[in-house]
């Protein structure tokens, strides 16, 4: 049986990413730069065989996956599924605000003066989730336990199903905080402030109920795609 590998891509850069606004369950489209970056990632992945593909149900993730599959020589034949469990965190009433506003509020909820003070400590995703819930005046934000179970079960089900079908590679498009959160659930030493880049690939192996991290924030596929594009255009 082949090894089961998840290639988890952070979606391309969006309008709200560019404007530095909070984007969880709210959604904006990829920018021209964002589409171009994912085009390069797709070119860089052309030689990687995928048994199936998944994205969250957010428009930016779906748009990213469509670009990736359009660049893959077998893209039309790769089964593609949408799974709402691997979408981004819900930030409730903080959605759409400037990032600086949210990260001005959350530290104070946790009794820190600034964002830098907060991240200078060993703050956890659980504490951040509680802070989001506490700052959310609309009561829309997910409780930590619900968030944890959603994210973990979503990715684990994808991995388990692929392993049961003989293994192989799965292409996945998800979101920055969700991916970083998943990495921390696998390895508690992973930093909360992961700064995962748009179009970066985070690769996990899965065997007998256990994930292992093979790559984090890998932009080599994007760089390879740029080289391929340059040679094609020359």
Coordinates of C-alpha atoms in Angstrom, one line a residue, residues 75-205:
X75 CA -6.8 17.6 -13.1
X76 CA -10.0 16.8 -14.9
X77 CA -9.9 13.2 -13.7
X78 CA -9.0 13.9 -10.0
X79 CA -12.1 13.5 -7.8
X80 CA -12.8 16.8 -6.1
X81 CA -14.8 17.2 -2.8
X82 CA -15.8 20.2 -0.8
X83 CA -15.7 19.8 3.0
X84 CA -16.9 22.6 5.3
X85 CA -15.0 21.2 8.2
X86 CA -11.7 22.4 6.9
X87 CA -12.8 26.1 6.5
X88 CA -11.3 28.9 8.5
X89 CA -12.1 29.9 12.1
X90 CA -15.2 31.9 12.6
X91 CA -14.4 35.3 14.2
X92 CA -18.0 36.3 14.8
X93 CA -18.5 40.1 15.0
X94 CA -14.8 40.6 14.4
X95 CA -15.2 39.4 10.8
X96 CA -14.3 42.0 8.2
X97 CA -12.5 44.3 10.7
X98 CA -8.9 45.3 10.2
X99 CA -6.5 42.8 11.5
X100 CA -5.0 45.5 13.8
X101 CA -8.3 46.0 15.4
X102 CA -8.8 42.3 16.2
X103 CA -5.3 41.9 17.5
X104 CA -5.8 45.1 19.6
X105 CA -8.8 43.6 21.2
X106 CA -7.8 39.9 21.8
X107 CA -4.7 40.7 23.9
X108 CA -6.8 42.8 26.3
X109 CA -9.3 40.0 26.7
X110 CA -6.4 37.9 27.8
X111 CA -5.0 40.7 30.1
X112 CA -2.1 41.7 27.8
X113 CA -1.4 45.2 26.7
X114 CA -0.4 44.5 23.1
X115 CA -0.2 41.8 20.5
X116 CA 3.5 41.6 20.9
X117 CA 3.1 41.1 24.7
X118 CA 0.6 38.3 23.9
X119 CA 2.9 36.4 21.6
X120 CA 5.9 36.9 23.8
X121 CA 4.2 34.3 26.1
X122 CA 3.3 30.7 25.4
X123 CA -0.2 31.6 24.4
X124 CA -2.2 28.7 23.0
X125 CA -4.8 28.3 20.3
X126 CA -7.2 27.4 23.0
X127 CA -6.7 30.7 24.7
X128 CA -7.0 32.6 21.5
X129 CA -10.2 30.8 20.7
X130 CA -11.6 31.7 24.1
X131 CA -10.5 35.3 23.5
X132 CA -12.3 35.5 20.2
X133 CA -15.4 34.0 21.8
X134 CA -15.2 36.6 24.6
X135 CA -14.7 39.5 22.2
X136 CA -17.5 38.4 19.8
X137 CA -20.6 40.6 20.5
X138 CA -22.7 38.6 18.1
X139 CA -22.1 35.2 19.8
X140 CA -21.2 33.6 16.4
X141 CA -17.7 32.4 17.2
X142 CA -17.2 28.7 17.7
X143 CA -16.4 27.4 21.2
X144 CA -12.9 25.9 21.3
X145 CA -14.0 22.3 21.7
X146 CA -16.3 22.5 18.7
X147 CA -13.6 24.2 16.6
X148 CA -11.0 21.6 17.6
X149 CA -13.3 18.7 16.8
X150 CA -14.4 20.2 13.5
X151 CA -10.8 20.8 12.2
X152 CA -9.4 17.5 13.5
X153 CA -12.2 15.3 12.3
X154 CA -12.2 16.9 8.9
X155 CA -8.6 16.3 8.2
X156 CA -8.4 12.9 9.9
X157 CA -11.5 11.6 8.0
X158 CA -9.8 12.7 4.7
X159 CA -6.6 10.9 5.7
X160 CA -8.4 7.8 7.0
X161 CA -10.5 7.4 3.9
X162 CA -7.5 7.7 1.6
X163 CA -5.5 5.1 3.7
X164 CA -8.5 2.7 3.5
X165 CA -8.5 3.0 -0.3
X166 CA -4.8 2.1 -0.6
X167 CA -3.1 5.4 0.2
X168 CA -1.6 8.0 -2.1
X169 CA -1.5 11.7 -2.3
X170 CA -4.4 14.1 -1.5
X171 CA -4.4 17.7 -2.6
X172 CA -6.2 20.0 -0.1
X173 CA -6.9 23.7 0.0
X174 CA -7.6 25.2 3.4
X175 CA -6.8 28.4 5.4
X176 CA -3.9 29.9 7.3
X177 CA -5.1 29.7 10.9
X178 CA -6.9 26.4 10.4
X179 CA -3.7 24.8 9.0
X180 CA -1.5 26.2 11.8
X181 CA -4.1 25.0 14.3
X182 CA -4.0 21.5 12.8
X183 CA -0.2 21.5 12.9
X184 CA -0.3 22.4 16.6
X185 CA -2.8 19.5 17.3
X186 CA -0.3 17.1 15.8
X187 CA 2.8 18.7 17.5
X188 CA 2.2 20.9 20.5
X189 CA 5.6 22.6 19.9
X190 CA 4.4 24.2 16.7
X191 CA 4.2 28.0 17.1
X192 CA 0.8 29.8 17.2
X193 CA 2.2 32.6 15.0
X194 CA 3.0 30.3 12.1
X195 CA 2.8 33.1 9.4
X196 CA 1.9 30.6 6.7
X197 CA 2.2 32.2 3.2
X198 CA -0.6 32.2 0.6
X199 CA 0.1 29.3 -1.7
X200 CA 2.5 27.5 0.7
X201 CA 2.3 23.7 1.1
X202 CA 2.2 21.9 4.4
X203 CA 2.7 18.2 3.9
X204 CA 1.5 15.5 6.3
X205 CA 1.9 11.8 6.2

